[in-house]
Short mmCIF file of C-alpha atoms in Angstrom, two decimals:
data_model
loop_
_atom_site.label_atom_id
_atom_site.label_comp_id
_atom_site.label_asym_id
_atom_site.label_seq_id
_atom_site.Cartn_x
_atom_site.Cartn_y
_atom_site.Cartn_z
CA ASP B 1 -37.94 -15.51 -36.58
CA ASP B 2 -40.40 -12.18 -36.94
CA PRO B 3 -42.70 -12.28 -39.21
CA ARG B 4 -42.96 -8.52 -40.04
CA ALA B 5 -39.00 -8.84 -41.42
CA ALA B 6 -39.57 -12.11 -43.48
CA GLY B 7 -38.45 -10.89 -46.78
CA LEU B 8 -36.07 -7.86 -45.70
CA ALA B 9 -32.74 -10.10 -45.34
CA GLY B 10 -30.19 -8.86 -48.43
CA ARG B 11 -32.37 -6.12 -48.68
CA HIS B 12 -30.66 -2.84 -49.07
CA ALA B 13 -32.66 0.04 -47.15
CA VAL B 14 -31.82 3.31 -48.77
CA VAL B 15 -30.85 6.53 -46.23
CA PRO B 16 -33.15 9.44 -47.10
CA LEU B 17 -31.17 12.78 -48.19
CA PHE B 18 -27.39 10.75 -48.52
CA ASP B 19 -29.17 8.25 -50.63
CA GLN B 20 -26.48 6.04 -49.05
CA GLN B 21 -27.44 1.96 -49.16
CA VAL B 22 -27.37 -0.46 -46.23
CA PRO B 23 -27.38 -3.37 -45.79
CA ILE B 24 -30.47 -5.39 -44.57
CA LEU B 25 -28.76 -8.31 -41.91
CA THR B 26 -30.38 -11.12 -39.28
CA ASP B 27 -28.88 -10.69 -35.76
CA PRO B 28 -30.03 -12.46 -32.85
CA ALA B 29 -29.19 -9.75 -30.92
CA ALA B 30 -32.07 -7.84 -32.25
CA ASP B 31 -35.05 -7.89 -29.77
CA PRO B 32 -38.42 -8.05 -31.56
CA THR B 33 -40.58 -6.95 -28.13
CA LYS B 34 -38.44 -3.62 -28.97
CA GLY B 35 -40.57 -2.22 -30.84
CA THR B 36 -40.44 -2.51 -34.78
CA GLY B 37 -37.54 -5.57 -33.59
CA VAL B 38 -34.55 -3.56 -36.92
CA VAL B 39 -32.18 -1.55 -36.17
CA MET B 40 -29.52 0.67 -37.29
CA CYS B 41 -25.57 -0.16 -36.84
CA CYS B 42 -23.83 3.16 -37.36
CA THR B 43 -20.36 3.42 -36.18
CA PHE B 44 -21.03 4.13 -33.74
CA GLY B 45 -23.29 4.90 -31.17
CA ASP B 46 -22.60 2.44 -28.25
CA THR B 47 -21.13 -1.05 -27.65
CA ALA B 48 -23.25 -3.40 -29.73
CA ASP B 49 -22.15 -1.17 -32.93
CA VAL B 50 -19.01 -2.58 -32.40
CA ALA B 51 -20.13 -6.11 -31.21
CA TRP B 52 -21.85 -5.44 -34.88
CA TRP B 53 -19.46 -4.05 -37.00
CA ARG B 54 -16.36 -6.43 -36.27
CA GLN B 55 -19.07 -9.30 -36.50
CA HIS B 56 -20.99 -8.46 -40.10
CA ASP B 57 -17.55 -6.53 -41.04
CA LEU B 58 -18.88 -3.99 -41.91
CA PRO B 59 -18.03 -0.63 -43.66
CA LEU B 60 -15.84 2.58 -41.55
CA VAL B 61 -17.67 5.62 -41.64
CA GLU B 62 -16.89 8.08 -39.12
CA ALA B 63 -19.05 11.02 -38.72
CA ILE B 64 -18.31 12.74 -35.94
CA GLY B 65 -14.31 14.08 -35.40
CA ARG B 66 -12.58 14.36 -31.79
CA ASP B 67 -13.55 17.42 -31.25
CA GLY B 68 -17.42 16.44 -31.36
CA ARG B 69 -18.22 18.30 -34.98
CA MET B 70 -19.17 16.13 -38.32
CA THR B 71 -17.05 15.47 -40.60
CA ALA B 72 -16.53 15.73 -44.62
CA ALA B 73 -19.20 12.36 -44.46
CA ALA B 74 -22.22 13.84 -43.09
CA GLY B 75 -21.81 16.30 -46.31
CA PRO B 76 -23.38 19.72 -46.23
CA TYR B 77 -24.35 18.89 -42.38
CA ALA B 78 -19.56 19.07 -42.06
CA GLY B 79 -18.05 21.34 -39.15
CA LEU B 80 -21.49 21.59 -36.76
CA PRO B 81 -21.30 20.24 -33.20
CA THR B 82 -23.86 16.93 -33.21
CA ALA B 83 -26.94 18.98 -31.42
CA ALA B 84 -26.84 21.06 -34.17
CA ALA B 85 -26.16 18.79 -37.07
CA ARG B 86 -29.14 16.48 -35.36
CA GLN B 87 -31.74 19.77 -34.91
CA GLN B 88 -30.74 21.16 -39.23
CA ILE B 89 -30.97 17.27 -40.53
CA ILE B 90 -34.89 16.92 -38.83
CA ALA B 91 -35.90 20.02 -40.51
CA ALA B 92 -34.20 18.92 -43.55
CA ILE B 93 -36.31 15.67 -43.32
CA ALA B 94 -39.10 17.54 -42.56
CA ALA B 95 -38.79 19.45 -46.07
CA THR B 96 -38.80 16.86 -48.46
CA GLY B 97 -41.70 15.30 -47.03
CA GLU B 98 -40.10 12.49 -45.65
CA LEU B 99 -40.28 12.85 -41.54
CA LEU B 100 -43.25 10.76 -41.11
CA ALA B 101 -43.85 11.81 -37.10
CA GLN B 102 -42.06 13.23 -34.43
CA GLU B 103 -42.48 12.32 -30.52
CA PRO B 104 -41.00 12.67 -27.80
CA LEU B 105 -38.84 9.52 -25.78
CA ALA B 106 -36.83 8.24 -23.39
CA HIS B 107 -33.67 6.73 -23.60
CA SER B 108 -30.62 6.11 -21.65
CA VAL B 109 -28.04 7.87 -23.48
CA ARG B 110 -23.84 8.57 -21.67
CA VAL B 111 -22.82 11.51 -20.59
CA HIS B 112 -19.93 13.25 -19.23
CA GLU B 113 -20.38 13.09 -15.25
CA ARG B 114 -19.91 16.67 -14.67
CA CYS B 115 -21.36 18.42 -17.88
CA ASP B 116 -23.62 15.65 -18.91
CA THR B 117 -22.09 16.08 -22.49
CA PRO B 118 -23.38 13.17 -24.38
CA VAL B 119 -20.64 10.91 -25.11
CA GLU B 120 -20.14 9.91 -28.56
CA TYR B 121 -17.92 6.79 -30.04
CA VAL B 122 -15.18 7.47 -31.82
CA ILE B 123 -12.07 5.35 -33.72
CA ALA B 124 -8.51 6.02 -32.16
CA SER B 125 -5.96 3.02 -31.23
CA GLN B 126 -5.64 3.41 -27.52
CA TRP B 127 -2.10 1.68 -24.80
CA PHE B 128 -4.04 -1.47 -23.10
CA ILE B 129 -2.76 -3.69 -20.52
CA ARG B 130 -3.97 -7.78 -21.01
CA VAL B 131 -5.91 -8.87 -18.28
CA LEU B 132 -9.33 -10.92 -19.78
CA ASP B 133 -7.10 -13.34 -19.89
CA ASP B 134 -5.97 -13.22 -15.87
CA LYS B 135 -9.98 -13.14 -14.78
CA GLU B 136 -9.86 -16.80 -12.83
CA ALA B 137 -6.56 -15.34 -10.81
CA LEU B 138 -8.02 -11.32 -10.44
CA LEU B 139 -11.05 -12.97 -9.05
CA ALA B 140 -9.37 -15.41 -6.26
CA ALA B 141 -7.18 -12.32 -5.25
CA GLY B 142 -10.56 -10.29 -4.60
CA GLU B 143 -11.49 -13.76 -1.92
CA GLN B 144 -8.80 -13.54 -0.16
CA ILE B 145 -9.24 -9.45 1.06
CA ALA B 146 -10.91 -8.99 3.55
CA TRP B 147 -14.16 -6.58 2.39
CA HIS B 148 -14.95 -3.64 4.83
CA PRO B 149 -19.03 -4.63 4.67
CA SER B 150 -18.27 -7.44 3.44
CA HIS B 151 -20.74 -7.48 0.75
CA MET B 152 -18.11 -4.62 -0.91
CA HIS B 153 -16.72 -7.75 -2.16
CA ALA B 154 -19.45 -8.77 -4.26
CA ARG B 155 -19.34 -4.89 -6.51
CA TYR B 156 -15.87 -6.34 -6.95
CA ARG B 157 -16.33 -10.10 -8.22
CA GLN B 158 -19.30 -8.86 -10.01
CA TRP B 159 -16.88 -6.70 -12.52
CA VAL B 160 -14.61 -8.61 -13.23
CA GLU B 161 -16.64 -10.76 -13.88
CA ASN B 162 -18.83 -8.65 -16.37
CA LEU B 163 -15.01 -7.45 -17.76
CA GLY B 164 -16.06 -6.57 -22.05
CA TRP B 165 -12.01 -5.51 -22.62
CA ASP B 166 -8.82 -4.71 -21.47
CA TRP B 167 -7.71 -2.27 -19.75
CA CYS B 168 -7.28 1.32 -22.07
CA ILE B 169 -4.39 2.99 -19.84
CA SER B 170 -4.05 5.56 -22.75
CA ARG B 171 -5.78 8.41 -22.63
CA GLN B 172 -5.90 11.88 -24.87
CA ARG B 173 -4.91 15.07 -22.36
CA TYR B 174 -3.43 17.37 -22.36
CA PHE B 175 -1.31 16.50 -18.62
CA GLY B 176 -0.22 13.38 -17.31
CA VAL B 177 2.71 10.37 -17.15
CA THR B 178 3.53 10.57 -20.72
CA PHE B 179 4.77 6.91 -22.44
CA PRO B 180 8.31 6.70 -23.60
CA VAL B 181 7.89 5.80 -26.82
CA TRP B 182 8.26 6.92 -30.25
CA THR B 183 7.57 4.96 -33.83
CA CYS B 184 9.37 5.48 -36.86
CA ASP B 185 8.40 7.46 -39.33
CA GLY B 186 10.40 5.05 -42.09
CA CYS B 187 8.98 1.48 -41.67
CA GLY B 188 5.66 2.21 -38.29
CA ALA B 189 8.22 0.43 -35.62
CA THR B 190 7.12 1.30 -32.11
CA ILE B 191 10.91 2.73 -30.65
CA LEU B 192 10.40 2.47 -26.13
CA ALA B 193 12.79 4.16 -24.63
CA ASP B 194 15.79 2.11 -22.08
CA GLU B 195 14.74 1.88 -18.98
CA ALA B 196 17.83 3.08 -17.87
CA VAL B 197 17.22 6.47 -18.86
CA LEU B 198 14.06 7.09 -17.72
CA PRO B 199 11.73 9.23 -16.64
CA LEU B 200 11.70 9.99 -19.95
CA ASP B 201 9.49 13.02 -22.03
CA PRO B 202 9.23 11.39 -25.88
CA THR B 203 8.05 15.00 -26.80
CA VAL B 204 11.33 17.06 -25.73
CA THR B 205 14.01 14.10 -25.81
CA PRO B 206 14.58 11.80 -29.36
CA PRO B 207 16.14 8.35 -29.39
CA LYS B 208 19.78 8.19 -28.78
CA ARG B 209 20.17 5.51 -31.64
CA PRO B 210 18.98 4.52 -34.85
CA CYS B 211 15.44 2.69 -35.68
CA PRO B 212 16.91 -0.89 -34.77
CA ALA B 213 14.58 -2.37 -37.83
CA CYS B 214 14.42 0.38 -40.99
CA GLY B 215 18.13 2.23 -39.61
CA GLY B 216 15.65 5.67 -39.85
CA ALA B 217 16.48 8.68 -37.87
CA ALA B 218 13.19 10.25 -38.11
CA PHE B 219 10.98 9.58 -35.32
CA THR B 220 7.24 10.88 -33.98
CA PRO B 221 7.02 10.77 -30.42
CA GLU B 222 3.90 9.77 -28.60
CA GLN B 223 1.27 12.35 -28.04
CA ASP B 224 -1.09 10.17 -25.23
CA VAL B 225 -0.33 9.68 -22.08
CA MET B 226 -1.37 7.44 -19.39
CA ASP B 227 -4.57 7.04 -18.17
CA THR B 228 -4.78 8.21 -14.13
CA TRP B 229 -5.59 4.83 -12.45
CA PHE B 230 -1.99 3.77 -14.10
CA THR B 231 0.32 5.27 -11.95
CA SER B 232 -2.33 5.63 -9.44
CA SER B 233 -2.05 1.04 -8.51
CA MET B 234 1.54 2.05 -7.59
CA SER B 235 -0.10 3.84 -4.60
CA PRO B 236 1.83 1.05 -2.63
CA GLN B 237 5.18 1.34 -4.13
CA ILE B 238 4.48 5.06 -4.74
CA GLY B 239 3.57 5.00 -0.09
CA GLY B 240 6.08 1.64 -0.05
CA GLN B 241 9.01 4.07 -1.03
CA TRP B 242 10.29 1.05 -3.88
CA GLN B 243 13.23 0.95 -5.58
CA PRO B 244 13.47 -1.72 -8.77
CA PRO B 245 16.24 -3.64 -8.14
CA GLY B 246 19.82 -1.92 -9.20
CA ALA B 247 18.24 1.23 -8.81
CA GLY B 248 20.42 1.63 -4.92
CA GLY B 249 17.99 1.58 -2.32
CA ASP B 250 16.88 -0.98 0.03
CA ASN B 251 13.46 -0.82 -0.33
CA ALA B 252 13.30 -1.34 3.85
CA LEU B 253 11.11 0.48 4.19
CA TYR B 254 8.44 -1.67 1.91
CA ALA B 255 9.60 -4.12 3.43
CA GLN B 256 7.62 -3.20 6.32
CA VAL B 257 4.47 -1.58 4.70
CA PHE B 258 4.04 -4.22 1.68
CA PRO B 259 1.41 -5.97 1.60
CA ALA B 260 -0.40 -2.50 3.77
CA ALA B 261 -2.42 -3.85 6.09
CA LEU B 262 -6.14 -1.62 4.55
CA ARG B 263 -6.55 0.23 2.12
CA PRO B 264 -9.47 2.94 2.59
CA GLN B 265 -11.31 4.52 -0.68
CA ALA B 266 -15.78 4.80 -1.11
CA HIS B 267 -17.36 1.96 -3.43
CA GLU B 268 -17.37 3.90 -6.92
CA ILE B 269 -13.65 3.53 -6.83
CA ILE B 270 -13.38 -0.41 -6.19
CA ARG B 271 -13.23 -0.61 -10.70
CA THR B 272 -10.50 1.03 -11.02
CA TRP B 273 -8.59 2.39 -8.35
CA ALA B 274 -8.78 -1.65 -5.77
CA PHE B 275 -9.60 -2.88 -9.02
CA TYR B 276 -5.95 -1.67 -10.96
CA THR B 277 -4.17 -1.89 -7.41
CA ILE B 278 -4.05 -5.36 -7.61
CA VAL B 279 -3.97 -6.41 -11.02
CA LYS B 280 -0.75 -4.24 -11.42
CA SER B 281 0.84 -5.86 -7.54
CA ARG B 282 -0.02 -9.32 -8.79
CA PHE B 283 1.79 -9.03 -12.46
CA HIS B 284 4.78 -6.88 -10.91
CA PHE B 285 4.37 -8.53 -7.65
CA ASP B 286 2.65 -11.62 -8.15
CA ALA B 287 1.36 -10.65 -4.00
CA LEU B 288 -2.21 -8.72 -3.05
CA PRO B 289 -1.29 -4.89 -2.02
CA TRP B 290 -3.39 -5.18 0.56
CA ARG B 291 -5.29 -7.48 3.19
CA SER B 292 -8.15 -5.59 3.52
CA VAL B 293 -10.12 -3.15 2.11
CA ALA B 294 -12.46 -0.46 4.18
CA ILE B 295 -15.18 0.96 1.60
CA SER B 296 -16.35 4.73 2.83
CA GLY B 297 -19.34 6.38 1.16
CA TRP B 298 -20.48 9.57 -1.28
CA GLY B 299 -21.91 12.39 0.73
CA LEU B 300 -25.03 13.35 -0.95
CA ALA B 301 -27.00 17.07 -1.32
CA PRO B 302 -30.27 17.41 1.14
CA GLU B 303 -32.51 15.92 -1.92
CA GLY B 304 -30.03 12.38 -1.67
CA THR B 305 -30.08 11.86 -5.16
CA ALA B 306 -26.50 13.05 -6.48
CA LYS B 307 -23.00 12.85 -4.37
CA LEU B 308 -22.01 16.30 -3.29
CA SER B 309 -18.73 17.80 -6.32
CA LYS B 310 -17.24 20.12 -6.89
CA SER B 311 -18.24 20.64 -10.60
CA ARG B 312 -21.97 20.06 -8.96
CA GLY B 313 -22.40 21.05 -5.38
CA GLY B 314 -25.41 20.05 -3.76
CA GLY B 315 -24.08 21.11 -0.25
CA PRO B 316 -25.74 24.54 1.99
CA MET B 317 -22.53 25.67 1.44
CA PRO B 318 -19.17 25.31 -0.01
CA PRO B 319 -16.57 22.99 2.44
CA LEU B 320 -14.06 24.99 2.85
CA GLU B 321 -17.01 27.60 4.26
CA MET B 322 -18.10 25.12 6.80
CA ILE B 323 -15.21 23.84 8.16
CA ALA B 324 -14.57 28.24 8.75
CA LEU B 325 -18.51 28.34 9.99
CA TYR B 326 -18.10 25.08 12.05
CA SER B 327 -14.48 23.56 12.03
CA ALA B 328 -13.08 20.70 10.01
CA ASP B 329 -14.36 18.17 13.99
CA ALA B 330 -17.75 18.99 12.83
CA LEU B 331 -17.95 18.05 9.40
CA ARG B 332 -15.99 14.97 10.20
CA TYR B 333 -18.14 14.18 13.00
CA TRP B 334 -20.79 14.22 10.26
CA ALA B 335 -18.48 12.06 7.95
CA ALA B 336 -18.53 9.42 10.98
CA SER B 337 -22.17 9.27 11.41
CA THR B 338 -22.72 6.76 8.99
CA GLY B 339 -21.00 3.40 8.64
CA PRO B 340 -18.92 1.78 6.73
CA GLY B 341 -20.17 0.89 1.93
CA LYS B 342 -23.00 3.31 3.29
CA ASP B 343 -23.99 6.74 1.65
CA ALA B 344 -24.84 10.26 4.26
CA ILE B 345 -27.35 12.75 2.79
CA ILE B 346 -25.66 16.23 4.38
CA SER B 347 -26.76 17.60 7.16
CA GLU B 348 -26.29 21.11 9.14
CA GLU B 349 -27.96 19.67 11.88
CA LYS B 350 -25.63 16.85 12.37
CA ILE B 351 -22.18 19.27 11.71
CA GLN B 352 -23.77 21.67 13.92
CA ALA B 353 -23.66 18.86 16.73
CA GLY B 354 -19.97 17.92 16.18
CA ALA B 355 -18.72 21.73 16.75
CA ARG B 356 -21.60 21.83 19.57
CA LEU B 357 -18.90 18.39 20.33
CA ALA B 358 -16.49 19.70 20.05
CA THR B 359 -17.21 22.68 22.28
CA LYS B 360 -18.14 20.27 24.75
CA LEU B 361 -15.61 18.44 25.15
CA TRP B 362 -13.32 22.10 25.09
CA HIS B 363 -15.53 23.31 28.15
CA VAL B 364 -15.34 19.93 30.35
CA ALA B 365 -11.30 20.70 29.67
CA ARG B 366 -11.04 24.14 30.53
CA PHE B 367 -13.06 23.03 33.47
CA SER B 368 -10.41 19.84 34.35
CA GLN B 369 -7.28 21.49 33.91
CA ARG B 370 -7.73 23.45 37.42
CA PHE B 371 -7.57 20.46 39.45
CA LEU B 372 -4.76 18.56 37.38
CA ALA B 373 -1.31 19.09 37.61
CA ALA B 374 0.25 22.29 35.71
CA ASP B 375 1.83 18.87 34.37
CA GLY B 376 -1.22 17.10 33.18
CA ALA B 377 -1.02 14.11 35.55
CA ALA B 378 -3.70 14.11 38.66
CA ASP B 379 -2.09 13.71 42.40
CA GLY B 380 -1.27 10.24 41.78
CA ALA B 381 -1.91 10.03 38.57
CA ASP B 382 0.98 7.29 38.32
CA GLU B 383 -0.24 5.46 41.20
CA ALA B 384 -4.07 4.56 42.04
CA PRO B 385 -4.90 5.84 45.47
CA PRO B 386 -5.86 4.14 48.35
CA PRO B 387 -9.32 2.88 47.98
CA THR B 388 -11.44 4.62 50.83
CA ALA B 389 -10.20 7.81 49.25
CA LEU B 390 -12.72 5.80 45.96
CA THR B 391 -15.90 7.18 46.17
CA PRO B 392 -18.90 4.69 44.30
CA ALA B 393 -19.52 7.46 41.53
CA ASP B 394 -15.56 7.07 41.10
CA ARG B 395 -15.98 3.55 41.17
CA TRP B 396 -19.02 3.86 38.74
CA ILE B 397 -16.95 6.31 36.28
CA LEU B 398 -13.68 4.48 35.98
CA ALA B 399 -16.02 0.96 35.22
CA ARG B 400 -17.70 2.58 32.62
CA ALA B 401 -14.77 3.97 30.96
CA GLN B 402 -13.38 0.11 31.03
CA GLN B 403 -16.75 -0.74 29.56
CA LEU B 404 -16.04 1.47 26.69
CA ILE B 405 -13.39 1.20 25.56
CA GLN B 406 -13.22 -2.67 25.01
CA ARG B 407 -16.81 -1.78 23.24
CA ALA B 408 -15.28 1.23 21.16
CA THR B 409 -12.13 -1.39 20.93
CA ALA B 410 -13.69 -3.75 19.10
CA LEU B 411 -16.04 -1.58 17.17
CA PHE B 412 -13.36 -0.04 15.64
CA GLU B 413 -11.37 -2.71 14.31
CA GLN B 414 -14.53 -4.19 13.19
CA TYR B 415 -14.18 -0.58 10.94
CA ASP B 416 -18.24 0.58 12.84
CA TYR B 417 -16.67 3.21 13.54
CA ALA B 418 -20.12 5.82 13.34
CA THR B 419 -20.60 3.32 16.08
CA ALA B 420 -17.99 3.79 18.09
CA LYS B 421 -18.69 7.06 18.18
CA SER B 422 -22.01 6.99 18.61
CA GLU B 423 -20.62 5.56 22.26
CA THR B 424 -18.25 7.25 23.13
CA GLU B 425 -20.64 10.56 22.95
CA ILE B 426 -22.76 8.97 24.60
CA PHE B 427 -19.89 8.13 27.30
CA PHE B 428 -19.21 11.74 26.91
CA TRP B 429 -22.52 13.22 27.31
CA ARG B 430 -24.36 11.57 29.84
CA ASP B 431 -21.65 9.67 31.90
CA LEU B 432 -18.79 12.64 32.57
CA ALA B 433 -20.67 15.62 31.80
CA ASP B 434 -23.38 15.35 33.20
CA ASN B 435 -23.72 13.15 36.31
CA TYR B 436 -20.17 12.73 36.84
CA LEU B 437 -19.16 15.40 36.84
CA GLU B 438 -22.50 16.68 39.10
CA MET B 439 -21.59 14.29 41.71
CA ALA B 440 -17.46 14.82 42.12
CA LYS B 441 -17.75 18.94 41.83
CA GLN B 442 -17.99 19.92 45.24
CA ARG B 443 -15.51 17.75 45.92
CA LEU B 444 -12.73 18.86 43.29
CA TYR B 445 -13.75 22.61 45.29
CA ASP B 446 -13.55 21.55 48.25
CA GLY B 447 -10.19 19.44 48.18
CA GLY B 448 -8.03 16.54 50.33
CA GLU B 449 -8.36 13.26 51.01
CA ALA B 450 -11.96 12.83 49.37
CA ALA B 451 -10.78 15.19 45.25
CA ALA B 452 -7.81 12.94 45.23
CA GLY B 453 -9.61 9.83 44.47
CA ALA B 454 -12.29 12.36 41.93
CA ARG B 455 -9.25 13.60 40.55
CA PHE B 456 -7.97 10.35 39.59
CA ALA B 457 -11.32 9.34 38.16
CA LEU B 458 -11.91 12.92 36.00
CA ARG B 459 -8.29 11.78 34.16
CA ALA B 460 -8.61 9.13 33.98
CA ALA B 461 -12.34 9.53 32.18
CA LEU B 462 -11.27 12.75 30.11
CA LEU B 463 -7.91 10.89 29.11
CA THR B 464 -10.40 7.90 27.07
CA THR B 465 -12.73 10.04 26.06
CA LEU B 466 -9.75 11.97 24.92
CA LYS B 467 -8.41 8.86 22.55
CA LEU B 468 -12.23 7.13 21.39
CA PHE B 469 -12.50 10.76 20.18
CA ALA B 470 -9.35 11.37 18.69
CA PRO B 471 -9.81 9.74 15.09
CA ILE B 472 -13.81 11.29 14.58
CA LEU B 473 -12.30 14.69 16.59
CA PRO B 474 -8.44 14.67 15.83
CA TYR B 475 -8.48 18.58 16.09
CA VAL B 476 -10.29 19.38 19.50
CA THR B 477 -8.74 16.73 20.96
CA GLU B 478 -5.20 17.23 19.46
CA GLU B 479 -4.92 20.46 21.38
CA ILE B 480 -6.60 18.92 25.02
CA TYR B 481 -4.19 15.89 24.96
CA LEU B 482 -0.84 18.36 24.17
CA ALA B 483 -2.87 20.66 27.66
CA LEU B 484 -3.67 18.33 30.39
CA PHE B 485 -1.91 14.74 29.43
CA ALA B 486 1.40 14.61 26.59
CA ALA B 487 3.67 15.32 29.01
CA SER B 488 2.53 12.65 31.85
CA ASP B 489 1.23 10.20 29.08
CA GLY B 490 4.32 10.53 27.46
CA ALA B 491 3.66 10.78 23.88
CA PRO B 492 3.89 14.21 21.52
CA SER B 493 1.04 13.30 20.26
CA ILE B 494 -2.46 12.24 21.34
CA HIS B 495 -2.67 10.22 17.37
CA ARG B 496 1.16 8.92 18.29
CA ALA B 497 -0.22 7.61 21.64
CA ARG B 498 -1.14 4.65 22.98
CA TRP B 499 -4.53 3.22 22.69
CA PRO B 500 -6.42 2.73 25.96
CA ARG B 501 -6.78 -0.37 26.96
CA ALA B 502 -8.81 -2.12 29.33
CA GLU B 503 -7.63 -2.19 33.32
CA PRO B 504 -8.85 -4.82 34.90
CA ARG B 505 -9.00 -3.84 38.40
CA TRP B 506 -11.89 -1.33 38.04
CA GLN B 507 -13.88 -3.71 35.50
CA ASP B 508 -16.37 -3.31 38.42
CA ASP B 509 -19.76 -4.36 38.14
CA ALA B 510 -21.83 -3.39 41.30
CA ALA B 511 -20.10 0.27 40.95
CA LEU B 512 -21.51 -0.55 37.44
CA ALA B 513 -24.71 -1.71 39.00
CA LEU B 514 -24.82 1.62 41.62
CA GLY B 515 -23.69 3.55 39.32
CA ASP B 516 -27.27 3.40 37.46
CA ALA B 517 -29.22 4.04 40.81
CA LEU B 518 -27.53 6.62 40.97
CA LEU B 519 -28.31 7.67 37.74
CA GLU B 520 -32.47 7.66 37.78
CA ILE B 521 -32.38 8.97 41.22
CA ALA B 522 -30.34 12.42 39.73
CA THR B 523 -32.59 12.10 36.12
CA ALA B 524 -35.28 11.71 38.35
CA VAL B 525 -34.40 14.65 41.22
CA ARG B 526 -34.25 17.13 37.82
CA ARG B 527 -37.17 15.26 36.73
CA HIS B 528 -39.25 17.32 40.16
CA LYS B 529 -36.91 20.96 40.03
CA SER B 530 -37.94 20.78 36.17
CA GLU B 531 -41.62 19.97 36.87
CA HIS B 532 -41.72 22.90 40.18
CA GLY B 533 -39.68 25.35 38.42
CA LEU B 534 -37.64 25.00 41.08
CA SER B 535 -32.72 25.42 40.16
CA LEU B 536 -31.07 22.90 38.48
#
């Protein structure tokens, strides 16, 4: 319907330099509002070219080889890299006077994710798993999984809905899991290795018997290797040590862990790791691989434009240097400062804050150690001290600890680890370190019955703090736990200890109200001393 194209359909255009005649065709996919409305189709520039090649039964011209260089079809430009060939072709057209104009253009080009080299399409035989026929079932599987955050389910759904081809599981690489397949040199039949002899590398081991189709004895081994997602999509089975029927295993562990409760992963591999794991679990076991998915975000470069990576860098220093300088706990502190599914710009300031927190935890533990028994238990740790031994400050910190346990546990169960970390940090810095220890310090030094209540409350508050911080700061919390609490708490590691549970006997609204009043008084006293230059 484009009047500019009237009379062109059915005719031929002549390619400069090569004098090749190409047919002029009409197609509804050509957009008359874009430029001249005329689109060049080659084999191949993009997926649209693939569709037109098939739809219009166009000839196949392979001008670029697998090595990224021009082929014999490019005539005098054969052997040149694509960029060099492009420059020579432009110069040749200019020399003939057929180059009418040149101007800078900005257009979308697919490039390699690490080196930014433009990606070219080439013809190659590949191995595929048919998934397009199962789109509805795969969409239904996604609906049955709890996604955290919930909006990440849309990425999975959109990927499945827009699938345009089946799953290509082969790659042309030097390393990978081999396909146990040979091709008969005589008749071209595909020969699959017997399951009983797997695993097997066909480039090393030939078939054990002649070709069943023609009786031939000469074979070519499959050179391709499997896509990494084809094997990593079996991670539930690998982790559960699944054994196929007849292999002799009892699959007891697999029965315990499949389906798993949770798959943690990043958002950019929803379309690969999450999707393909669901595919494999459905095809092999007709089951979901897990009940929930927790999606993390990226760590971004300081300018926030690209993710941190080994190939691109982008952080203030390499990760191992950062860990050596600030500790792994400090780096984890930064990573846990942003909620599920959200990207986080790398922040050395936050990493430093994490290092300060770990140091403060250590200092509080060192201070507390002298008042706790050598085995990590306070006097009377198994039983609460008499109520008369607990001061209002003791009851307040115990009540605040119960509040925190309930709140942080609920947040962790909602996968909101960032807020759980933040609220635990407030409790530790403001309530425990800055205020309660100051209130209890003199009693702890004096000893006697009054100190028993302070030791009990300190032990409970510090142990609660460590356990709630343990998922975020696993190393410093483990060291303190082993030194102070492991013997009395009954666990060999804080990461195997019982999660804290709120105790009704220490839930005390009156103590909380009184504690808030004490905090206001303490804050006012500090402010007055600071303003008047008095010793704090």
